[in-house]
Tab-separated table of C-alpha atoms in Angstrom:
chain	number	residue	atom	x	y	z
A	6	UNK	CA	0.000	0.000	0.000
A	7	UNK	CA	1.374	3.439	-0.921
A	8	UNK	CA	2.173	5.723	1.939
A	9	UNK	CA	1.028	9.336	1.537
A	10	UNK	CA	2.930	12.168	3.081
A	11	UNK	CA	1.278	14.881	5.133
A	12	UNK	CA	0.425	18.002	3.129
A	13	UNK	CA	3.187	20.040	4.792
A	14	UNK	CA	5.863	17.541	3.732
A	15	UNK	CA	4.556	17.393	0.177
A	16	UNK	CA	4.853	21.160	-0.256
A	17	UNK	CA	8.616	20.871	0.191
A	18	UNK	CA	8.891	18.030	-2.332
A	19	UNK	CA	7.950	17.952	-6.000
A	20	UNK	CA	5.317	20.671	-5.635
A	21	UNK	CA	7.932	22.962	-4.065
A	22	UNK	CA	9.989	23.005	-7.243
A	23	UNK	CA	10.868	26.145	-9.134
A	24	UNK	CA	10.548	24.448	-12.529
A	25	UNK	CA	6.971	25.393	-13.484
A	26	UNK	CA	7.447	28.984	-12.393
A	27	UNK	CA	10.788	29.326	-14.138
A	28	UNK	CA	9.044	27.875	-17.205
A	29	UNK	CA	6.488	30.687	-17.109
A	30	UNK	CA	9.296	33.244	-16.803
A	31	UNK	CA	11.197	31.683	-19.718
A	32	UNK	CA	8.067	31.785	-21.907
A	33	UNK	CA	7.685	35.499	-21.110
A	34	UNK	CA	11.366	36.140	-21.887
A	35	UNK	CA	11.197	34.238	-25.185
A	36	UNK	CA	7.995	35.954	-26.344
A	37	UNK	CA	9.413	39.329	-25.340
A	38	UNK	CA	12.756	38.835	-27.051
A	39	UNK	CA	11.257	37.341	-30.229
A	40	UNK	CA	8.851	40.264	-30.633
A	41	UNK	CA	11.660	42.756	-30.040
A	42	UNK	CA	13.879	41.029	-32.614
A	43	UNK	CA	11.026	41.055	-35.147
A	44	UNK	CA	10.233	44.737	-34.560
A	45	UNK	CA	13.932	45.650	-34.746
A	46	UNK	CA	14.249	43.854	-38.109
A	47	UNK	CA	11.073	45.270	-39.681
A	48	UNK	CA	11.133	48.856	-38.360
A	49	UNK	CA	13.661	51.676	-38.361
A	50	UNK	CA	14.058	53.705	-35.170
A	51	UNK	CA	11.049	55.996	-34.762
A	52	UNK	CA	9.117	54.334	-37.583
A	53	UNK	CA	5.518	53.522	-36.800
A	54	UNK	CA	2.587	51.753	-38.397
A	55	UNK	CA	-1.067	52.341	-37.646
A	56	UNK	CA	-2.764	49.064	-36.719
A	57	UNK	CA	-6.116	50.314	-35.386
A	58	UNK	CA	-7.562	53.770	-34.614
A	59	UNK	CA	-6.122	53.425	-31.062
A	60	UNK	CA	-3.024	51.238	-31.522
A	61	UNK	CA	0.246	51.637	-33.426
A	62	UNK	CA	3.488	49.741	-33.619
A	63	UNK	CA	6.479	52.058	-33.299
A	64	UNK	CA	10.131	51.286	-32.615
A	65	UNK	CA	11.541	53.406	-29.795
A	66	UNK	CA	14.372	52.948	-27.322
A	67	UNK	CA	14.160	53.617	-23.614
A	68	UNK	CA	17.424	54.153	-21.716
A	69	UNK	CA	15.542	54.775	-18.484
A	70	UNK	CA	12.842	52.978	-16.558
A	71	UNK	CA	9.062	53.172	-16.811
A	72	UNK	CA	7.860	56.145	-18.874
A	73	UNK	CA	11.526	56.934	-19.719
A	74	UNK	CA	12.253	57.878	-16.092
A	75	UNK	CA	15.967	58.821	-15.864
A	76	UNK	CA	16.491	58.219	-19.596
A	77	UNK	CA	18.812	61.221	-19.851
A	78	UNK	CA	20.760	60.478	-16.670
A	79	UNK	CA	24.100	59.920	-18.391
A	80	UNK	CA	24.469	56.130	-18.569
A	81	UNK	CA	24.685	54.995	-14.947
A	82	UNK	CA	20.967	54.122	-15.013
A	83	UNK	CA	21.646	51.265	-17.451
A	84	UNK	CA	23.667	49.424	-14.844
A	85	UNK	CA	21.466	50.454	-11.917
A	86	UNK	CA	18.301	49.144	-13.618
A	87	UNK	CA	20.149	46.013	-14.758
A	88	UNK	CA	21.278	45.331	-11.191
A	89	UNK	CA	17.785	46.052	-9.885
A	90	UNK	CA	16.294	43.551	-12.358
A	91	UNK	CA	18.795	40.847	-11.391
A	92	UNK	CA	18.267	41.412	-7.657
A	93	UNK	CA	14.487	41.340	-8.184
A	94	UNK	CA	14.809	38.023	-10.055
A	95	UNK	CA	16.866	36.521	-7.217
A	96	UNK	CA	14.369	37.647	-4.575
A	97	UNK	CA	11.528	36.309	-6.719
A	98	UNK	CA	13.295	32.929	-7.055
A	99	UNK	CA	13.510	32.754	-3.276
A	100	UNK	CA	9.804	33.593	-2.944
A	101	UNK	CA	8.852	31.098	-5.658
A	102	UNK	CA	10.724	28.302	-3.907
A	103	UNK	CA	9.230	29.204	-0.562
A	104	UNK	CA	5.634	29.541	-1.815
A	105	UNK	CA	5.667	27.185	-4.816
A	106	UNK	CA	2.237	25.717	-4.022
A	107	UNK	CA	0.472	29.106	-4.146
A	108	UNK	CA	-0.410	29.104	-7.832
A	109	UNK	CA	-1.759	32.615	-8.347
A	110	UNK	CA	0.980	34.225	-6.233
A	111	UNK	CA	3.697	32.320	-8.078
A	112	UNK	CA	2.189	32.979	-11.500
A	113	UNK	CA	2.254	36.697	-10.700
A	114	UNK	CA	5.866	36.528	-9.523
A	115	UNK	CA	6.925	34.481	-12.556
A	116	UNK	CA	5.374	37.055	-14.913
A	117	UNK	CA	7.175	39.867	-13.101
A	118	UNK	CA	10.482	37.984	-13.156
A	119	UNK	CA	10.161	37.141	-16.862
A	120	UNK	CA	9.389	40.757	-17.685
A	121	UNK	CA	12.204	42.119	-15.557
A	122	UNK	CA	14.738	39.730	-17.093
A	123	UNK	CA	13.458	40.455	-20.612
A	124	UNK	CA	14.291	44.117	-20.084
A	125	UNK	CA	17.611	43.241	-18.384
A	126	UNK	CA	18.601	41.330	-21.528
A	127	UNK	CA	17.897	44.448	-23.618
A	128	UNK	CA	19.960	46.651	-21.328
A	129	UNK	CA	22.891	44.229	-21.479
A	130	UNK	CA	22.735	43.674	-25.252
A	131	UNK	CA	21.765	47.127	-26.516
A	132	UNK	CA	22.178	49.601	-23.656
A	133	UNK	CA	18.450	50.420	-23.810
A	134	UNK	CA	15.077	48.697	-23.741
A	135	UNK	CA	13.223	48.190	-27.022
A	136	UNK	CA	9.614	49.415	-26.848
A	137	UNK	CA	7.065	49.172	-29.639
A	138	UNK	CA	3.461	48.970	-28.389
A	139	UNK	CA	1.830	52.385	-28.693
A	140	UNK	CA	-1.749	52.922	-27.524
A	141	UNK	CA	-3.478	56.277	-27.935
A	142	UNK	CA	-6.819	58.019	-27.640
A	143	UNK	CA	-7.268	61.160	-29.682
A	144	UNK	CA	-4.029	63.102	-29.318
A	145	UNK	CA	-3.014	61.397	-26.053
A	146	UNK	CA	-0.417	58.606	-26.288
A	147	UNK	CA	0.433	56.150	-23.545
A	148	UNK	CA	4.234	55.810	-23.487
A	149	UNK	CA	5.361	52.958	-25.735
A	150	UNK	CA	6.045	49.668	-23.981
A	151	UNK	CA	6.781	46.012	-24.758
A	152	UNK	CA	5.687	42.489	-23.787
A	153	UNK	CA	8.051	42.440	-20.806
A	154	UNK	CA	6.397	45.577	-19.433
A	155	UNK	CA	2.985	44.000	-20.042
A	156	UNK	CA	3.992	40.869	-18.118
A	157	UNK	CA	5.221	43.010	-15.210
A	158	UNK	CA	1.921	44.946	-15.105
A	159	UNK	CA	-0.213	41.803	-15.344
A	160	UNK	CA	1.907	40.168	-12.631
A	161	UNK	CA	1.516	43.203	-10.378
A	162	UNK	CA	-2.263	43.206	-10.902
A	163	UNK	CA	-2.384	39.488	-10.068
A	164	UNK	CA	-0.400	40.139	-6.869
A	165	UNK	CA	-2.946	42.753	-5.800
A	166	UNK	CA	-5.829	40.425	-6.680
A	167	UNK	CA	-4.191	37.527	-4.794
A	168	UNK	CA	-3.670	39.675	-1.705
A	169	UNK	CA	-7.241	40.980	-1.773
A	170	UNK	CA	-8.485	37.408	-2.086
A	171	UNK	CA	-6.282	36.296	0.793
A	172	UNK	CA	-7.461	39.172	3.028
A	173	UNK	CA	-11.115	38.415	2.273
A	174	UNK	CA	-10.524	34.729	3.034
A	175	UNK	CA	-9.003	35.605	6.414
A	176	UNK	CA	-12.197	37.377	7.565
């Protein structure tokens, strides 16, 4: 007869592995990098194409962080944001290992890690992040972004949702 382990012991075994969560992060990185390579091959810097009345593809480079924050800082920001992305990925790996059975929490973290590392790869290879998704309404444009940024935002929203769900469950 097969012996089953208590739930607490099982969470440290096969279900406590990083593999599925690292897989999610790798999928994000691959999708992000493949789209950036495609855009870089098809577009010239600054070139855009209208896709819908509210969405364009446009190739732009971002030497800073979100919304080009610190983009004109003189170069040190490249290494600071690269280091920040690597440190974030290491902390996320620790959290993924520790909470590997919490599916929504880990999915959110894996999306954030994949997005952060996708942008780290750009900073290391090119010295800037490649952005190309441009949404607009009338004359107002959201700053261009990429799939890595999208994964980070979706992951952050899932973290908020997971925490709200956890707080409601504790009542």
